MMTF fields as JSON, N, C-alpha, C and O atoms, coordinates in Angstrom:
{
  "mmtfVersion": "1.0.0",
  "mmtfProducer": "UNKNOWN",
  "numBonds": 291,
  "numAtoms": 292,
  "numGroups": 73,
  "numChains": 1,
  "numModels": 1,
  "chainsPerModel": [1],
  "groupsPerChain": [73],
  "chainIdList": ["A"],
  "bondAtomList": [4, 2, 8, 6, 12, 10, 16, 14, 20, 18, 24, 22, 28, 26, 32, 30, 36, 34, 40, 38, 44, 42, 48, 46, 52, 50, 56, 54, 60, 58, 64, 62, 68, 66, 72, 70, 76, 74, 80, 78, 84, 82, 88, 86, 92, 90, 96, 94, 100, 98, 104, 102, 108, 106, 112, 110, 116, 114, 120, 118, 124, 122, 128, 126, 132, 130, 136, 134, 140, 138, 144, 142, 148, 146, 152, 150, 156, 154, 160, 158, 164, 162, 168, 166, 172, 170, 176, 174, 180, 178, 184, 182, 188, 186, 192, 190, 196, 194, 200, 198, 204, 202, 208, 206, 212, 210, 216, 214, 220, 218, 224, 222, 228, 226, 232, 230, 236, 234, 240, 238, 244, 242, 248, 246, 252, 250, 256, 254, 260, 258, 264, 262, 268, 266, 272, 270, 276, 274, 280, 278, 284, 282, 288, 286],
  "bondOrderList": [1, 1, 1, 1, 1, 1, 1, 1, 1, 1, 1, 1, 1, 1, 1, 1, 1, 1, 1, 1, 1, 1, 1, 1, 1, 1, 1, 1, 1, 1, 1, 1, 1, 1, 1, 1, 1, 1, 1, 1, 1, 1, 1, 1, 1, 1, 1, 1, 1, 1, 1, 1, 1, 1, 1, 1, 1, 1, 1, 1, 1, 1, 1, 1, 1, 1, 1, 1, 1, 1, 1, 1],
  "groupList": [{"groupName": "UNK", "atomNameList": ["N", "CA", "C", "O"], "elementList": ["N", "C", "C", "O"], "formalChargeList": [0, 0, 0, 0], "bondAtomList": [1, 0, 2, 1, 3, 2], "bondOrderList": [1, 1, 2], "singleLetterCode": "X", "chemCompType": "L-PEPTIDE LINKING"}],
  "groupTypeList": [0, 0, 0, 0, 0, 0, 0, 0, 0, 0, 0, 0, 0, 0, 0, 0, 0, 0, 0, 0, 0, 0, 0, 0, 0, 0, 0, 0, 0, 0, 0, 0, 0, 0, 0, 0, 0, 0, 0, 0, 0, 0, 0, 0, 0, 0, 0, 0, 0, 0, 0, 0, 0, 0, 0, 0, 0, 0, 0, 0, 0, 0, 0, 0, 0, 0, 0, 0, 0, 0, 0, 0, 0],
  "groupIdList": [1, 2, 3, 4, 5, 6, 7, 8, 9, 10, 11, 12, 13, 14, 15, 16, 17, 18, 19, 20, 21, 22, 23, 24, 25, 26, 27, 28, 29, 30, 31, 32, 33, 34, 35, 36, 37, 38, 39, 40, 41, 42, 43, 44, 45, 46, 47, 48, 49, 50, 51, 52, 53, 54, 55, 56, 57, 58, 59, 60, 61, 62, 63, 64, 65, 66, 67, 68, 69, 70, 71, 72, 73],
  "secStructList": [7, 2, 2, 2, 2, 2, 6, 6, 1, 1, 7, 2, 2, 2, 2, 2, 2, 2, 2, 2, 2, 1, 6, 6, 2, 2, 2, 2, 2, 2, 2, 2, 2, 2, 2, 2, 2, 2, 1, 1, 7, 7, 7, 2, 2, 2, 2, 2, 2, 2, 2, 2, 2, 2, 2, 2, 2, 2, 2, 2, 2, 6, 2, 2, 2, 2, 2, 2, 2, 2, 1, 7, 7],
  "xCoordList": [0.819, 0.0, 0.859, 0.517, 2.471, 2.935, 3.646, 4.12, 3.643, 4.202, 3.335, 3.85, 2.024, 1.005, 0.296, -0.523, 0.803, 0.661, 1.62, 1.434, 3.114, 4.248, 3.989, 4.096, 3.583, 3.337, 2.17, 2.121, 1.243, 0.826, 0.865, 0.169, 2.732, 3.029, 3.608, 4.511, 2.952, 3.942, 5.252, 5.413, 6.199, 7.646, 7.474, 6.677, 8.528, 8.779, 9.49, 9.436, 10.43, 11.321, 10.391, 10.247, 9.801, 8.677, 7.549, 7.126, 7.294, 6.5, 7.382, 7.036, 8.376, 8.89, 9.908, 10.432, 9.819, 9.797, 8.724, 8.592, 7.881, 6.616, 6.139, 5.45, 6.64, 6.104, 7.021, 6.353, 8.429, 8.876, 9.259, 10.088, 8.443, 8.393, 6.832, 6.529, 5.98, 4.512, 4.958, 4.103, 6.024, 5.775, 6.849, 6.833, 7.378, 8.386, 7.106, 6.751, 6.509, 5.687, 4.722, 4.365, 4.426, 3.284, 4.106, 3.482, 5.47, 6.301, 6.436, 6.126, 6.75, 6.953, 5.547, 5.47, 4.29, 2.88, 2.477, 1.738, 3.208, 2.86, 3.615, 3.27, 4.678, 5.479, 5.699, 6.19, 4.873, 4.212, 2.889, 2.527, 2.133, 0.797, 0.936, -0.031, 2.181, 2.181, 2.843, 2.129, 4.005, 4.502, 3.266, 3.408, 2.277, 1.254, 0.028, -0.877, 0.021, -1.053, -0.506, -0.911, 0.72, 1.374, 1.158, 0.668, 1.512, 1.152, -0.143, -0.376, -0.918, -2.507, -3.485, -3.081, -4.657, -5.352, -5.567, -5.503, -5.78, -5.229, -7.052, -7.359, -8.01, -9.532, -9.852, -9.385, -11.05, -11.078, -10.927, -10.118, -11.591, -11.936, -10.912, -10.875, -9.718, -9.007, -7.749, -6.842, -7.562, -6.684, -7.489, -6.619, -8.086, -9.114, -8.652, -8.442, -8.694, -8.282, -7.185, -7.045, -5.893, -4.921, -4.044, -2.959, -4.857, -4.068, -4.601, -3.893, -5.934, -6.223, -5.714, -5.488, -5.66, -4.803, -3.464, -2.863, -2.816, -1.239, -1.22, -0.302, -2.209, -1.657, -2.018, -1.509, -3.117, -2.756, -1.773, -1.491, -1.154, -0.132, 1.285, 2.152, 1.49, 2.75, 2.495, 3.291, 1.693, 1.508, 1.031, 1.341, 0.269, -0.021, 0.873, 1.2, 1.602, 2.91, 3.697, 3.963, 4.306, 4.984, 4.514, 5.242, 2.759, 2.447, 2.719, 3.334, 2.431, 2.529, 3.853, 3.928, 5.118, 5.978, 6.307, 6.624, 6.307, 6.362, 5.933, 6.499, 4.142, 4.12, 4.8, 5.224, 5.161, 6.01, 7.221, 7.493, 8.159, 9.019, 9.547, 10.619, 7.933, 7.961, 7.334, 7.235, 6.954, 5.912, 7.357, 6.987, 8.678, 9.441, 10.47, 11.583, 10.257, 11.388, 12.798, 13.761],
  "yCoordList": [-1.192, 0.0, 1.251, 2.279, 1.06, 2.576, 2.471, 3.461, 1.376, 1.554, 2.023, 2.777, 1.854, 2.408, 3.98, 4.647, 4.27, 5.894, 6.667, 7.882, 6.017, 6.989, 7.186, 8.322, 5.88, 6.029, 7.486, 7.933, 8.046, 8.924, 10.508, 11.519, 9.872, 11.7, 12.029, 11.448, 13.682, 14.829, 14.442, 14.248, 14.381, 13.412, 12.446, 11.512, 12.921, 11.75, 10.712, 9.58, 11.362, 10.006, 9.043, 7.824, 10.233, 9.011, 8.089, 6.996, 8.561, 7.805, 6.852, 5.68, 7.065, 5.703, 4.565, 3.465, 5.58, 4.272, 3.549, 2.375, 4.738, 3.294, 2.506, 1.487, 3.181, 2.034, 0.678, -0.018, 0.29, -0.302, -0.875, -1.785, -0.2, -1.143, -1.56, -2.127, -1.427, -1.857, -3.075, -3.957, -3.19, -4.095, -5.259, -6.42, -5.077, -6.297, -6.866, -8.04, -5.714, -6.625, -7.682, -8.789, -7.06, -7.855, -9.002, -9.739, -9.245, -9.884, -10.925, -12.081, -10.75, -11.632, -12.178, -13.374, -11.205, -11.961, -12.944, -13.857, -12.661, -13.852, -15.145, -16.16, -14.976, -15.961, -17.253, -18.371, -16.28, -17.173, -17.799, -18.85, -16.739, -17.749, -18.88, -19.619, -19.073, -19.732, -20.977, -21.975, -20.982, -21.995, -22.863, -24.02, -22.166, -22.279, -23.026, -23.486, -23.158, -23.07, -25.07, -26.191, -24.03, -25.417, -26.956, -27.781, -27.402, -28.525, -29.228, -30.418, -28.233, -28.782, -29.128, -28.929, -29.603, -29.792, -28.588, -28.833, -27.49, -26.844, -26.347, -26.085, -26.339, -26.09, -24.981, -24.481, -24.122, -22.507, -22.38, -21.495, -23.145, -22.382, -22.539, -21.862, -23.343, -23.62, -22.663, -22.608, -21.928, -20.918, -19.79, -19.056, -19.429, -18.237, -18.03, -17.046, -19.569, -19.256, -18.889, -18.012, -19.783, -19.184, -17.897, -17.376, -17.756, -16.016, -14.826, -14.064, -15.049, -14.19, -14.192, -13.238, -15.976, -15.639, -15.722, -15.722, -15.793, -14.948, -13.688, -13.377, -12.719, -11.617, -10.859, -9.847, -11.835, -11.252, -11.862, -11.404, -13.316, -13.806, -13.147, -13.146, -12.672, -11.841, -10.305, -10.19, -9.421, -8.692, -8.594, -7.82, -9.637, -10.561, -10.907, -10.461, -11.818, -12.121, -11.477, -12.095, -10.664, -9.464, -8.558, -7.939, -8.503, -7.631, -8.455, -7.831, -9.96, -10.456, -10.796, -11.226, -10.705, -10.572, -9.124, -9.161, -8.23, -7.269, -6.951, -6.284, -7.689, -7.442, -8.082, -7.471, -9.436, -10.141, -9.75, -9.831, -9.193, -8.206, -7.644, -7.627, -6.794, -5.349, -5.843, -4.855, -6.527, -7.156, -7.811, -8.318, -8.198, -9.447, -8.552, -8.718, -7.669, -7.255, -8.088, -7.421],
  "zCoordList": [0.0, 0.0, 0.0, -0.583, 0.969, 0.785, -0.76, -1.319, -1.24, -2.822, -3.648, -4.474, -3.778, -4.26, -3.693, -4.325, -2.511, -2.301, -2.357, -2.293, -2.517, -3.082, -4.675, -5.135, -5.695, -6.736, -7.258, -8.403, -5.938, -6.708, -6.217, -6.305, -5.369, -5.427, -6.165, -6.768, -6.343, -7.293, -8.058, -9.263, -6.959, -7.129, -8.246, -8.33, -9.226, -10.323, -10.099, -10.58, -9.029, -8.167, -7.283, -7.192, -6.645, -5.641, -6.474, -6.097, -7.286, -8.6, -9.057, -8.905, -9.547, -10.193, -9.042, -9.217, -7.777, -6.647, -6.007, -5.662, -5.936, -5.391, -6.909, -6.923, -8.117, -8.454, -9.175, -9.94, -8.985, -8.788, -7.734, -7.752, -6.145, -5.254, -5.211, -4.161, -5.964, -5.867, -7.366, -7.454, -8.374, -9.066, -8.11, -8.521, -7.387, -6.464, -5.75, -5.639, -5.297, -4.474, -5.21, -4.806, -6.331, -7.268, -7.933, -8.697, -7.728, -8.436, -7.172, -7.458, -6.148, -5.232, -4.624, -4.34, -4.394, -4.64, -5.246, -4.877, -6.643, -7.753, -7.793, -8.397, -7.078, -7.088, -6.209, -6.364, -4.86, -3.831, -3.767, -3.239, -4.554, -5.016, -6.06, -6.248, -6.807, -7.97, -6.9, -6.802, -6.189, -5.448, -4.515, -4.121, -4.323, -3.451, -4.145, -3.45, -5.84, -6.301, -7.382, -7.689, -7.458, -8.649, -8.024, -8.795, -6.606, -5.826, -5.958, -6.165, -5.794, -5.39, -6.702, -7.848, -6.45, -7.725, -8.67, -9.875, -8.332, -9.578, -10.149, -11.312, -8.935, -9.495, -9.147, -8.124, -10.222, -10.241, -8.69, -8.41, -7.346, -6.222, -5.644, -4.617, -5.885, -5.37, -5.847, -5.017, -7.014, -7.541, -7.21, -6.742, -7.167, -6.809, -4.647, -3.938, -4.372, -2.738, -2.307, -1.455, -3.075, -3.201, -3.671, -3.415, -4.277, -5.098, -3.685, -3.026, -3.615, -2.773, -0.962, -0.218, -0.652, 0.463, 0.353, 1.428, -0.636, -1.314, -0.856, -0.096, -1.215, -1.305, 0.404, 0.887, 1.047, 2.961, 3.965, 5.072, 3.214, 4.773, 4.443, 5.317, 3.38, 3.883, 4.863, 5.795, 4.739, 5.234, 7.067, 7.973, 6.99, 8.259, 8.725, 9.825, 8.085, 8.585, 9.003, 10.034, 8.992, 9.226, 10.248, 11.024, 10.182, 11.428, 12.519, 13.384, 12.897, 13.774, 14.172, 15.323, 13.414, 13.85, 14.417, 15.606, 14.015, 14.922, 15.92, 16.787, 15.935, 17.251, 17.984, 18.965, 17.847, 18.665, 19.238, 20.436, 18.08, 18.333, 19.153, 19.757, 19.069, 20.361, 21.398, 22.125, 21.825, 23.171, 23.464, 24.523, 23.374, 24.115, 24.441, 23.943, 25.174, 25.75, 26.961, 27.337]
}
């Protein structure tokens, strides 16, 4: 999301960084839904489940490590 709200400031620099960090992310999204998707049977509901929970356990992931993080002093 902050790659996609740097992409629409003023800044031509901040534009062409969020949006080569909004295509990494869409690049590494895709790459984990595809590792995620290639194994299994391979049926619409079943590529449709995967792509979409692709693109929340990294972000998830990450929040809950931080909180973990910061709570273990």
């Amino acid at each position: 999301l902050t790659a996609l709200a740097a992409s629409a400031l003023p800044s031509p620099a901040a534009r062409t960084l969020g949006a080569a960090a909004a295509a990494a992310w869409a690049a590494g999204t895709a790459e984990f839904a595809l590792a995620r998707i290639r194994p299994g049977p391979k049926t619409p509901d079943e590529i449709l489940t995967m792509a979409v929970t692709s693109l929340f356990i990294p972000p998830l992931a990450v929040w809950h490590w931080l909180c973990g993080y910061l709570s273990s002093d």
